[in-house]
Amino acid sequence: MRHHSQETAPSLYVQAAKDAFRKLDPRVLVRNPVMFVVAVGCVFTTASFFSRVVTGADAGFSGQISLWLWFTVLFANFAEALAEGRGKAQADTLRSARTDTVAHRLLSDGTVETVSASELAPGDRVVVEAGDMIPADGTVVEGVAAVDESAITGESAPVIRESGGDRSAVTGGTTVLSDRIVVNVTQEPGKSFLDRMIALVEGAERQKTPNEIALNILLAGLTLIFMLVVVTLKPLGLYHGINIDMVVLVALLVCLIPTTISGLLAAIGIAGMDRLLQRNVLALSGRAVEAAGDVDVLLLDKTGTITLGNRMASAFLPLPGVNIDEMMQAACLASSGDETPEGRSIVELGNTLGVSLNGVPQDVVSVPFTAETRMSGVDAAGEQLRKGATDSVLQWVHSLGLPERREELKALVDPVAREGGTPLVVASSTRGVLGVIQLKDVVKPGMRDRFDRIRAMGIKTVMITGDNRLTAQAIAAEAGVDDFLAEAKPEDKLQLILDLQKEGRLVAMSGDGTNDAPALAKSDVGLVMNTGTQAAREAGNMIDLDSDPTKLIEIVEIGKQLLITRGALTTFSLANDVAKYFAIIPALFMAALPELGVLNVMHLSTPQSAILSAVIFNALIIILLIPLALKGVRYRPRSTASVLRGNLLVYGLGGVIAPFIGIKLIDIVISAVGLV
């Protein structure tokens, strides 16, 4: 999916040309009021042409006007079809990954039956082994496996999916590479993540954004005003003794109404979503892309977003008088049966520092962690070893009648907590408290630089975590965020977003866990990691297939680029009308009102040449601006006032000057070849 060679594929242009004709269907055209008016004008001028042919009147001028008006509609349809075509090419790639997969459904008695994936329903459990394709979206409820998600993300590197935690969601159409997992199906038939992606990238569910709707209303209003203006020109001409041809009035109307931006508006929106898809971000609505351009507060979940997600052992801290080698040996032995990432990291750190568990007795019994004891460890020959939360381990030591050494332990525990780490106390049933293992959240590389870039955009960053305030403060300082919310429960995250929105702020949030779902649903832009839980993926309005939370920087840039592009082309389109006014109005009335000759600044050859040149320019400018609509105006971090000045200078002034040059050149060519 990451490769987009289809952008320049000739077949894409051929298909877009075919689709441009299909979009002449009035039921499709009526969605764009301005282009619908142009299409009605096409029908009128075409009827006028055939009427003149039948009566033997001169039909050449009306025929040329009719032809170029049809081109105007077709070029606008082509722009939209080309933007949609890139999404459809993506959908074809995805559709090839969707097959009627065989599923091994687990029955209540423990037996397995083979069924079609289309027969699966929410709540079913399926067994997926190495080499099998996951038949449906769901959650891993048993086991751990490496999964190839290249069909979805385009990345060849496998990812780990395991039961429990925030990496349990799996997607139908991906392949298990190793081991065996049991998946609880969460999707309804025909509504899988892959189905939703196909529908979205095809543009079938692309809804107009509020900004786009408002702009459509403005364009429709301008069209209505110009229609009234043009209608009044007929009696005005008769008053001055000029019988203005209705074909000329239609041509004038099409040139004055904002056809350029109307023809490109849909392409701009679709292209914005496509640019996100090129960066492996699936936007579930056009509204989300637009909102991203106006975001001024960014909330990020700490675990798995700012940090790597698992606490890793970083140091062994023995109590005074305790041999560090004995303490490390006890810590590693207590963790030997702990298969959590934290437990494995303790053993790995011990191995790095020279601790060996080869001589450990074979009769060691592992004691798993429980929510009640908040400890884990082992029972070895004549000795029990435990590691866990400070209070729990001290209570265990006290129950054995051993000295707790609270003050000395506090001197080790407090600095660890202040630095943002998690202290695990290690104790022995024969030797008492031995020391502290320091676990530390590892901040992802390059986070500080990325947050500096976000800050340069005028966006405030807030880290959200369930950790205590000391830990949160240390991680926030290391990562470089502006603020943090510690000891946050799901309702706290939600309340923070509501408070910010009441202040008139637009809020983006990045998260991956079930506890993030309410906040993701409420935020203006909810970016969900593809590794996240099913609940999180359902709640957000954007899914990052690469699971890189800092992708929000690019998302904001693309959102701003979409808004700037729309503003630039709207400015250009409206400025165009000024030049076309100077081309056509003098041509209509100069014979009866010679004083209007002062407005004929382009000195066009004849009235008919002036009108035809303006109509041709009006059609060609749409096709010339398609690359800009699809690529977007380049975004650079700067103030709104600076953006407005740039728009007016480049696209406003350019929109006035370009038609003067273009219409004059077309007039010269028309006159040279004798078209009129």
XYZ file of C-alpha atoms in Angstrom:
676
model
C 0.000 0.000 0.000
C 2.860 2.354 0.551
C 3.808 2.413 -3.122
C 1.701 4.682 -5.259
C 2.903 4.126 -8.788
C -0.746 4.242 -9.832
C -0.622 8.041 -9.531
C 1.023 8.256 -12.955
C -0.332 5.079 -14.533
C -1.844 5.834 -17.982
C -4.699 3.432 -17.220
C -5.736 5.745 -14.364
C -6.205 8.649 -16.769
C -8.085 6.469 -19.260
C -10.470 5.274 -16.544
C -10.928 8.828 -15.243
C -11.838 9.967 -18.772
C -14.488 7.220 -18.987
C -15.825 8.118 -15.537
C -16.054 11.787 -16.565
C -18.733 10.809 -19.103
C -20.535 8.570 -16.592
C -20.733 11.520 -14.191
C -22.845 13.431 -16.737
C -25.780 11.654 -15.132
C -28.016 14.505 -13.803
C -28.414 12.621 -10.494
C -24.651 12.944 -10.007
C -24.305 16.483 -11.372
C -27.039 17.891 -9.135
C -24.744 17.340 -6.109
C -22.645 20.235 -7.433
C -25.091 23.138 -8.053
C -22.614 25.246 -10.040
C -21.653 22.484 -12.470
C -25.318 21.493 -12.738
C -26.083 25.031 -13.966
C -23.256 24.686 -16.509
C -24.692 21.343 -17.663
C -28.139 22.921 -18.129
C -26.427 25.653 -20.167
C -24.768 22.925 -22.255
C -28.140 21.388 -23.049
C -29.591 24.786 -24.011
C -26.691 25.776 -26.279
C -26.649 22.326 -27.894
C -30.382 22.564 -28.605
C -29.815 26.053 -30.022
C -27.030 24.715 -32.286
C -29.197 21.945 -33.766
C -32.100 24.350 -34.141
C -29.935 26.694 -36.212
C -28.598 23.823 -38.290
C -32.153 22.756 -39.107
C -33.248 26.307 -40.029
C -30.123 26.977 -42.057
C -28.918 29.798 -39.796
C -25.240 30.340 -38.934
C -24.602 27.698 -36.255
C -20.794 27.810 -36.079
C -20.527 30.153 -33.092
C -23.231 28.439 -31.016
C -21.701 25.050 -31.873
C -18.277 26.100 -30.605
C -19.745 27.621 -27.426
C -21.714 24.419 -26.825
C -18.636 22.242 -27.402
C -16.491 24.175 -24.909
C -19.242 24.247 -22.292
C -19.450 20.450 -22.496
C -15.660 20.341 -22.097
C -16.006 22.522 -18.980
C -18.330 19.978 -17.358
C -16.233 17.022 -18.523
C -12.986 18.556 -17.234
C -14.603 19.105 -13.825
C -15.852 15.502 -13.818
C -12.389 14.330 -14.906
C -10.750 16.115 -11.943
C -13.074 14.370 -9.483
C -12.783 11.004 -11.250
C -8.977 11.193 -11.268
C -8.902 11.833 -7.505
C -11.364 8.997 -6.898
C -9.424 6.712 -9.237
C -6.327 6.790 -7.047
C -8.451 5.603 -4.129
C -10.053 2.883 -6.241
C -6.614 1.615 -7.245
C -5.809 1.317 -3.535
C -9.100 -0.513 -3.002
C -8.254 -3.036 -5.709
C -5.004 -3.814 -3.891
C -6.926 -4.315 -0.655
C -9.664 -6.324 -2.338
C -7.079 -8.846 -3.535
C -6.347 -9.567 0.135
C -10.003 -10.266 0.873
C -10.821 -13.842 0.010
C -13.386 -16.278 1.328
C -11.051 -17.609 3.986
C -11.565 -20.941 5.726
C -12.048 -20.614 9.485
C -11.500 -23.173 12.252
C -14.296 -22.401 14.694
C -13.841 -23.547 18.294
C -16.970 -25.161 19.743
C -18.037 -25.145 23.381
C -16.982 -28.781 23.846
C -13.431 -27.987 22.730
C -13.751 -29.502 19.246
C -12.962 -27.539 16.081
C -15.132 -27.335 12.962
C -14.135 -25.921 9.573
C -16.458 -23.233 8.192
C -16.353 -20.358 5.712
C -15.219 -17.038 7.188
C -18.455 -15.472 5.912
C -20.388 -17.676 8.364
C -18.625 -16.274 11.428
C -20.584 -14.085 13.829
C -19.536 -11.857 16.732
C -18.715 -13.990 19.762
C -17.397 -16.966 17.785
C -13.920 -18.204 18.679
C -11.548 -19.381 15.976
C -8.204 -21.155 16.155
C -5.480 -19.742 13.907
C -2.125 -21.497 13.547
C 1.119 -20.697 11.738
C 0.507 -20.252 8.019
C -3.238 -19.607 8.422
C -4.977 -16.391 7.416
C -6.952 -14.726 10.195
C -10.556 -15.096 8.964
C -12.168 -12.111 10.699
C -11.492 -9.042 12.827
C -11.269 -9.878 16.488
C -9.324 -9.980 19.724
C -6.700 -12.533 20.749
C -7.965 -14.294 23.873
C -5.335 -17.010 24.077
C -1.704 -17.282 22.968
C 0.847 -15.052 21.309
C 1.952 -15.060 17.676
C 3.872 -13.139 15.016
C 1.453 -11.760 12.412
C 2.138 -10.557 8.872
C 0.010 -7.413 8.354
C 1.548 -6.397 5.019
C -1.824 -6.816 3.284
C -3.100 -3.918 5.398
C -0.068 -1.760 6.201
C 2.307 -2.522 3.325
C 5.052 -3.262 5.870
C 6.792 -6.620 5.548
C 8.057 -6.735 9.162
C 5.825 -8.998 11.313
C 4.148 -7.697 14.469
C 3.411 -9.456 17.750
C -0.208 -10.030 18.771
C -0.982 -11.461 22.200
C -3.877 -11.919 24.574
C -4.517 -9.180 27.105
C -3.220 -5.633 26.964
C -3.334 -3.212 24.074
C -1.859 -5.454 21.361
C -4.631 -7.979 21.163
C -6.595 -6.693 18.140
C -6.159 -8.630 14.885
C -7.480 -7.889 11.407
C -9.103 -10.292 8.978
C -6.929 -10.925 5.912
C -3.632 -10.878 7.820
C -1.541 -14.024 8.245
C -0.188 -15.772 11.354
C 3.504 -16.604 10.886
C 4.232 -18.518 14.084
C 2.622 -20.271 17.040
C -1.119 -20.617 17.687
C -3.732 -18.119 18.847
C -7.420 -18.208 19.647
C -9.338 -15.196 18.339
C -12.701 -13.954 19.583
C -14.568 -12.597 16.538
C -15.843 -9.016 16.984
C -16.958 -8.089 13.462
C -20.330 -8.466 11.828
C -20.350 -10.152 8.385
C -19.490 -7.666 5.626
C -18.327 -5.029 8.095
C -14.716 -6.034 8.631
C -11.887 -3.528 8.935
C -10.826 -4.515 5.402
C -14.360 -3.923 4.064
C -14.422 -0.495 5.724
C -11.012 0.369 4.283
C -12.113 -0.611 0.772
C -15.269 1.511 1.032
C -13.357 4.467 2.427
C -10.491 4.534 -0.049
C -12.982 4.231 -2.900
C -14.542 7.437 -1.577
C -17.957 5.824 -1.191
C -18.292 7.113 2.352
C -16.571 10.473 1.904
C -18.944 12.968 3.500
C -18.660 16.697 2.819
C -17.134 18.627 5.700
C -18.858 21.653 7.318
C -16.283 23.951 5.713
C -16.892 22.370 2.318
C -20.692 22.614 2.742
C -20.377 26.289 3.690
C -18.217 26.915 0.617
C -20.758 25.111 -1.590
C -23.505 27.359 -0.199
C -21.367 30.431 -0.955
C -20.718 29.245 -4.512
C -24.402 28.448 -5.043
C -25.275 31.928 -3.736
C -22.818 33.581 -6.127
C -24.245 31.508 -8.971
C -27.768 32.690 -8.148
C -26.611 36.342 -8.019
C -24.879 36.078 -11.410
C -27.933 34.359 -12.876
C -30.029 37.354 -11.833
C -27.402 39.718 -13.294
C -27.318 37.867 -16.620
C -31.115 37.674 -16.840
C -31.354 41.469 -16.479
C -28.872 41.967 -19.347
C -31.444 40.818 -21.936
C -33.936 43.657 -21.269
C -31.044 46.073 -20.706
C -29.707 45.232 -24.166
C -33.137 45.603 -25.760
C -33.444 49.043 -24.136
C -30.228 50.050 -25.913
C -31.294 48.435 -29.158
C -29.176 45.279 -28.801
C -30.778 41.851 -29.062
C -28.272 39.741 -27.093
C -28.163 36.125 -28.265
C -29.254 33.692 -25.509
C -26.220 31.525 -26.325
C -24.028 34.517 -25.503
C -25.862 35.046 -22.212
C -25.331 31.390 -21.263
C -21.633 31.734 -22.111
C -21.439 34.883 -19.972
C -23.158 33.130 -17.058
C -20.766 30.155 -17.182
C -17.756 32.463 -17.293
C -18.898 34.593 -14.366
C -20.040 31.881 -11.944
C -17.239 30.199 -9.919
C -16.838 27.144 -12.161
C -13.111 26.690 -11.462
C -13.318 26.028 -7.715
C -16.636 24.149 -8.109
C -15.019 21.802 -10.595
C -12.036 21.161 -8.320
C -13.651 21.166 -4.869
C -14.397 17.434 -4.710
C -10.926 16.596 -6.045
C -9.282 18.711 -3.308
C -11.147 16.843 -0.539
C -10.565 13.375 -1.987
C -6.890 14.175 -2.609
C -6.487 15.210 1.045
C -7.678 11.791 2.209
C -5.471 10.138 -0.419
C -2.379 12.020 0.783
C -3.062 10.612 4.244
C -3.375 7.129 2.776
C 0.016 7.569 1.108
C 1.383 7.991 4.634
C -0.437 4.847 5.784
C -3.135 6.752 7.692
C -6.737 5.799 7.020
C -9.107 8.752 7.500
C -12.597 7.529 8.334
C -14.111 10.902 7.369
C -13.210 14.013 5.402
C -14.303 16.034 8.437
C -11.388 14.568 10.416
C -8.834 15.631 7.779
C -10.210 19.172 7.765
C -10.362 19.349 11.568
C -6.696 18.280 11.691
C -5.798 21.502 9.921
C -7.258 23.564 12.771
C -6.095 21.493 15.757
C -4.444 23.487 18.538
C -4.224 20.899 21.362
C -2.766 17.416 21.036
C -3.348 14.767 23.706
C -1.117 11.707 23.704
C -1.463 8.547 25.733
C 1.891 7.778 27.372
C 2.112 4.004 27.284
C 2.716 2.682 23.786
C 2.475 6.167 22.332
C 5.227 8.303 23.854
C 6.980 5.347 25.469
C 7.670 1.913 24.002
C 4.841 0.455 26.068
C 6.723 -1.908 28.369
C 8.705 -0.959 31.461
C 12.232 -2.277 31.234
C 14.652 -3.068 34.063
C 17.374 -0.434 34.130
C 19.232 -0.919 37.444
C 19.666 -3.145 40.546
C 19.870 -1.168 43.791
C 20.886 -3.270 46.849
C 20.233 -2.121 50.428
C 23.288 -1.073 52.442
C 25.153 -4.184 53.583
C 23.657 -6.450 50.915
C 26.053 -7.885 48.335
C 24.991 -6.640 44.893
C 25.752 -9.989 43.239
C 23.509 -11.806 45.737
C 20.770 -9.210 45.230
C 20.970 -9.505 41.404
C 20.973 -13.329 41.635
C 17.860 -13.243 43.843
C 16.109 -10.725 41.543
C 16.791 -12.804 38.433
C 15.755 -16.042 40.133
C 12.529 -14.414 41.376
C 11.853 -13.364 37.761
C 12.811 -16.680 36.152
C 9.189 -17.779 35.862
C 7.826 -14.337 34.962
C 7.011 -14.270 31.241
C 5.869 -10.639 31.192
C 8.067 -8.170 29.250
C 9.104 -6.614 32.589
C 10.079 -9.998 34.035
C 12.084 -10.948 30.956
C 13.860 -7.577 31.008
C 15.046 -8.239 34.597
C 16.625 -11.555 33.587
C 18.153 -9.966 30.461
C 19.673 -7.121 32.504
C 21.057 -9.671 34.962
C 22.612 -11.693 32.131
C 24.198 -8.520 30.781
C 25.732 -7.875 34.220
C 27.068 -11.450 34.532
C 24.281 -13.227 36.448
C 23.812 -16.886 35.464
C 20.833 -19.080 36.390
C 22.408 -22.301 35.097
C 23.021 -23.634 38.594
C 19.457 -23.083 39.803
C 17.868 -26.175 41.412
C 15.321 -28.003 39.243
C 12.599 -28.019 41.919
C 11.980 -24.254 41.757
C 8.247 -23.470 41.845
C 7.049 -20.230 40.224
C 4.572 -18.066 42.128
C 2.603 -15.955 39.600
C 1.591 -12.347 40.117
C -1.951 -11.763 41.366
C -3.932 -8.570 41.888
C -4.408 -9.505 45.547
C -0.766 -10.104 46.499
C 0.765 -7.670 43.968
C 3.877 -9.860 44.051
C 5.437 -12.713 42.110
C 8.469 -14.894 42.670
C 9.660 -18.446 43.232
C 9.841 -21.026 46.000
C 13.317 -22.567 45.874
C 14.980 -25.145 48.126
C 14.525 -23.796 51.663
C 13.915 -20.218 50.511
C 11.135 -18.078 49.119
C 11.957 -15.100 46.883
C 9.450 -12.348 46.105
C 9.442 -9.124 44.069
C 6.640 -6.609 43.794
C 5.103 -3.364 45.036
C 6.834 -1.801 48.049
C 3.891 -2.025 50.470
C 3.046 -5.603 49.496
C 6.601 -6.901 49.891
C 7.049 -5.089 53.246
C 3.798 -6.600 54.491
C 5.037 -10.067 53.433
C 8.382 -9.517 55.176
C 6.574 -8.287 58.311
C 4.396 -11.431 58.353
C 7.600 -13.524 58.435
C 8.898 -11.562 61.426
C 11.915 -10.214 59.528
C 13.285 -6.640 59.782
C 11.651 -4.319 57.200
C 14.364 -1.598 57.062
C 11.747 0.909 55.901
C 13.871 4.065 56.084
C 16.778 2.563 54.145
C 14.349 1.167 51.563
C 12.590 4.537 51.253
C 15.949 6.140 50.420
C 16.179 3.801 47.393
C 12.518 3.831 46.339
C 11.845 7.595 46.355
C 14.603 8.627 43.884
C 13.423 5.908 41.460
C 9.869 7.265 41.582
C 11.071 10.868 41.198
C 12.974 9.934 38.039
C 9.822 8.442 36.529
C 10.745 4.831 37.187
C 8.837 2.029 38.899
C 10.509 0.457 41.960
C 10.123 -3.301 42.517
C 11.276 -4.460 45.943
C 13.078 -7.819 46.162
C 12.969 -9.847 49.400
C 13.932 -13.288 50.716
C 12.161 -15.393 53.340
C 15.546 -15.992 55.032
C 17.427 -12.727 54.433
C 14.637 -10.126 54.466
C 14.564 -7.134 52.110
C 17.476 -7.226 49.634
C 17.012 -4.174 47.456
C 15.127 -2.519 44.596
C 14.847 -3.215 40.867
C 14.392 -0.014 38.891
C 11.934 -0.358 36.004
C 11.810 2.489 33.561
C 9.473 3.580 30.768
C 11.600 3.984 27.643
C 10.697 7.090 25.624
C 10.611 6.389 21.897
C 13.588 7.809 19.967
C 13.243 11.271 18.453
C 10.152 12.251 20.445
C 11.566 15.549 21.721
C 12.427 16.768 18.201
C 8.970 15.878 16.953
C 7.280 17.690 19.820
C 9.410 20.744 19.065
C 7.998 20.682 15.511
C 4.446 20.394 16.847
C 5.077 23.355 19.148
C 6.333 25.382 16.173
C 2.908 24.854 14.576
C 1.287 26.517 17.581
C -0.066 23.242 18.962
C 0.067 22.445 22.681
C 1.023 18.864 23.610
C -0.416 17.141 26.676
C 0.665 13.670 27.853
C -2.027 11.561 29.540
C -1.104 8.680 31.840
C -2.404 6.617 34.710
C 0.992 6.848 36.434
C 1.559 8.860 39.590
C 2.465 12.538 39.301
C 6.199 12.062 39.953
C 6.536 9.418 37.235
C 4.442 11.450 34.805
C 6.494 14.592 35.453
C 9.757 12.805 34.735
C 8.513 11.209 31.490
C 6.963 14.513 30.354
C 10.260 16.308 30.915
C 12.236 13.638 29.048
C 9.811 13.547 26.098
C 9.480 17.345 25.881
C 5.685 17.719 26.090
C 4.122 21.000 27.258
C 1.868 19.574 29.972
C 0.644 16.282 31.442
C -2.347 14.739 33.185
C -1.338 12.116 35.775
C -3.361 9.348 37.443
C -5.887 9.758 34.639
C -8.940 7.517 34.495
C -10.987 7.245 31.252
C -13.498 9.774 32.598
C -10.643 12.202 33.410
C -9.420 12.092 29.805
C -12.936 12.680 28.569
C -13.465 15.603 30.929
C -10.194 17.228 29.853
C -11.305 17.108 26.206
C -14.725 18.552 27.086
C -13.107 21.384 29.053
C -10.746 22.220 26.180
C -13.578 22.163 23.641
C -15.638 24.521 25.825
C -12.724 26.947 25.532
C -13.128 26.784 21.764
C -10.093 24.554 21.216
C -9.942 21.814 18.583
C -8.498 18.681 20.169
C -6.613 15.780 18.615
C -5.862 12.656 20.590
C -3.625 9.700 19.906
C -4.241 6.434 21.744
C -4.449 2.669 21.425
C -6.158 1.204 24.501
C -9.732 0.396 25.414
C -9.495 2.980 28.188
C -8.740 5.605 25.499
C -11.927 4.847 23.540
C -14.292 7.428 25.146
C -11.752 10.235 24.693
C -10.945 9.159 21.128
C -14.644 9.227 20.253
C -15.116 12.736 21.688
C -11.976 14.373 20.297
C -12.137 16.275 17.016
C -9.353 14.118 15.591
C -8.985 10.660 17.139
C -5.863 8.891 15.824
C -5.863 5.206 16.744
C -2.843 2.954 16.506
C -3.437 -0.083 14.285
C -1.959 -2.165 17.112
C -4.709 -0.869 19.383
C -7.722 -2.687 20.745
C -10.909 -3.180 18.769
C -12.764 -0.693 20.990
C -10.174 2.004 20.287
C -10.248 1.369 16.541
C -14.039 1.691 16.510
C -13.922 4.957 18.478
C -11.371 6.952 16.450
C -11.828 8.695 13.116
C -8.307 8.001 11.834
C -6.282 4.787 11.985
C -2.490 4.850 11.734
C -1.528 1.614 10.009
C 2.110 2.103 11.070
C 1.170 2.643 14.755
C 3.380 5.735 14.962
C 1.679 8.331 17.203
C 4.005 11.099 16.095
C 2.409 10.740 12.641
C 0.006 13.377 13.975
C 2.561 15.963 12.842
C 2.101 14.893 9.220
C -1.673 14.608 9.674
C -1.873 18.198 10.925
C 0.310 19.371 8.029
C -1.917 17.587 5.498
C -5.037 19.049 7.138
C -3.571 22.544 6.933
C -2.481 21.875 3.351
C -6.057 20.889 2.423
C -7.482 24.095 3.909
C -4.794 26.258 2.288
C -5.302 24.577 -1.097
C -9.057 25.105 -0.954
C -8.581 28.752 0.056
C -5.967 29.362 -2.637
C -8.066 27.921 -5.471
C -11.199 29.711 -4.241
C -9.274 33.006 -4.286
C -7.961 32.227 -7.777
C -11.427 31.247 -9.069
C -13.162 34.391 -7.809
C -10.321 36.626 -9.045
C -10.719 35.042 -12.512
C -14.160 36.594 -12.853
C -12.696 40.107 -12.843
C -10.726 39.488 -16.044
C -13.566 37.592 -17.735
C -15.862 40.519 -16.961
C -13.474 42.851 -18.796
C -13.431 40.460 -21.759
C -17.151 39.840 -22.260
C -19.114 42.908 -21.067
C -17.388 45.352 -23.475
C -17.917 42.839 -26.306
C -21.662 42.806 -25.645
C -22.349 46.524 -25.404
C -19.486 48.323 -27.165
C -21.444 48.727 -30.413
C -24.332 50.533 -28.681
C -22.266 52.144 -25.950
C -18.882 53.144 -27.466
C -17.803 54.644 -24.152
C -17.456 51.042 -22.845
C -14.495 50.697 -25.200
C -12.302 51.920 -22.349
C -12.984 48.574 -20.621
C -11.712 46.608 -23.639
C -8.187 46.643 -22.206
C -7.282 43.386 -23.963
C -8.246 44.785 -27.394
C -9.824 41.497 -28.440
C -10.500 40.984 -32.148
C -14.281 40.749 -32.279
C -17.165 40.420 -29.806
C -17.646 36.769 -30.792
C -13.900 36.079 -30.426
C -13.910 37.693 -26.973
C -16.797 35.533 -25.761
C -15.427 32.306 -27.234
C -11.916 33.015 -25.858
C -13.330 33.513 -22.363
C -15.327 30.269 -22.571
C -12.296 28.289 -23.793
C -10.087 29.754 -21.040
C -12.787 28.920 -18.468
C -12.688 25.263 -19.536
C -8.909 24.901 -19.897
C -8.062 26.473 -16.524
C -9.838 23.599 -14.736
C -7.668 20.961 -16.417
C -4.531 23.060 -15.813
C -5.257 23.316 -12.080
C -5.944 19.580 -11.529
C -2.276 18.811 -10.593
C -2.341 21.589 -7.973
C -5.671 20.332 -6.561
C -4.323 16.772 -6.263
C -0.869 17.651 -4.957
C -1.966 20.544 -2.735
C -0.398 23.906 -2.021
C 2.828 23.529 -0.072
C 2.402 24.038 3.683
C 4.916 26.005 5.743
C 4.436 26.841 9.448
C 3.377 30.510 9.570
C 0.621 32.755 10.914
C -2.900 32.917 9.485
C -2.346 36.559 8.466
C 0.783 35.561 6.561
C -1.087 32.753 4.783
C -3.865 35.176 3.799
C -1.388 37.700 2.438
C 0.348 34.987 0.439
C -2.953 33.747 -0.959
C -4.030 37.218 -2.052
C -0.635 38.027 -3.553
C -0.060 34.761 -5.431
C -3.527 33.363 -6.165
C -5.566 36.554 -5.953
C -3.268 38.638 -8.138
C -2.461 35.583 -10.265
C -6.167 34.891 -10.688
C -6.626 38.408 -12.085
C -3.562 38.440 -14.359
C -3.695 34.868 -15.768
C -7.055 35.273 -17.588
C -5.939 38.534 -19.212
C -2.919 36.741 -20.680
C -4.736 33.464 -21.414
C -7.819 35.018 -23.038
C -5.667 37.330 -25.205
C -3.502 34.399 -26.413
C -6.591 32.314 -27.204
C -8.117 35.296 -29.057
C -4.976 35.594 -31.181
C -5.109 31.876 -32.073
C -8.857 31.993 -32.830
C -8.425 34.997 -35.082
C -5.442 33.422 -36.841
C -7.263 30.176 -37.702
C -10.535 31.970 -38.472
C -12.803 30.115 -36.049
C -15.067 33.181 -35.750
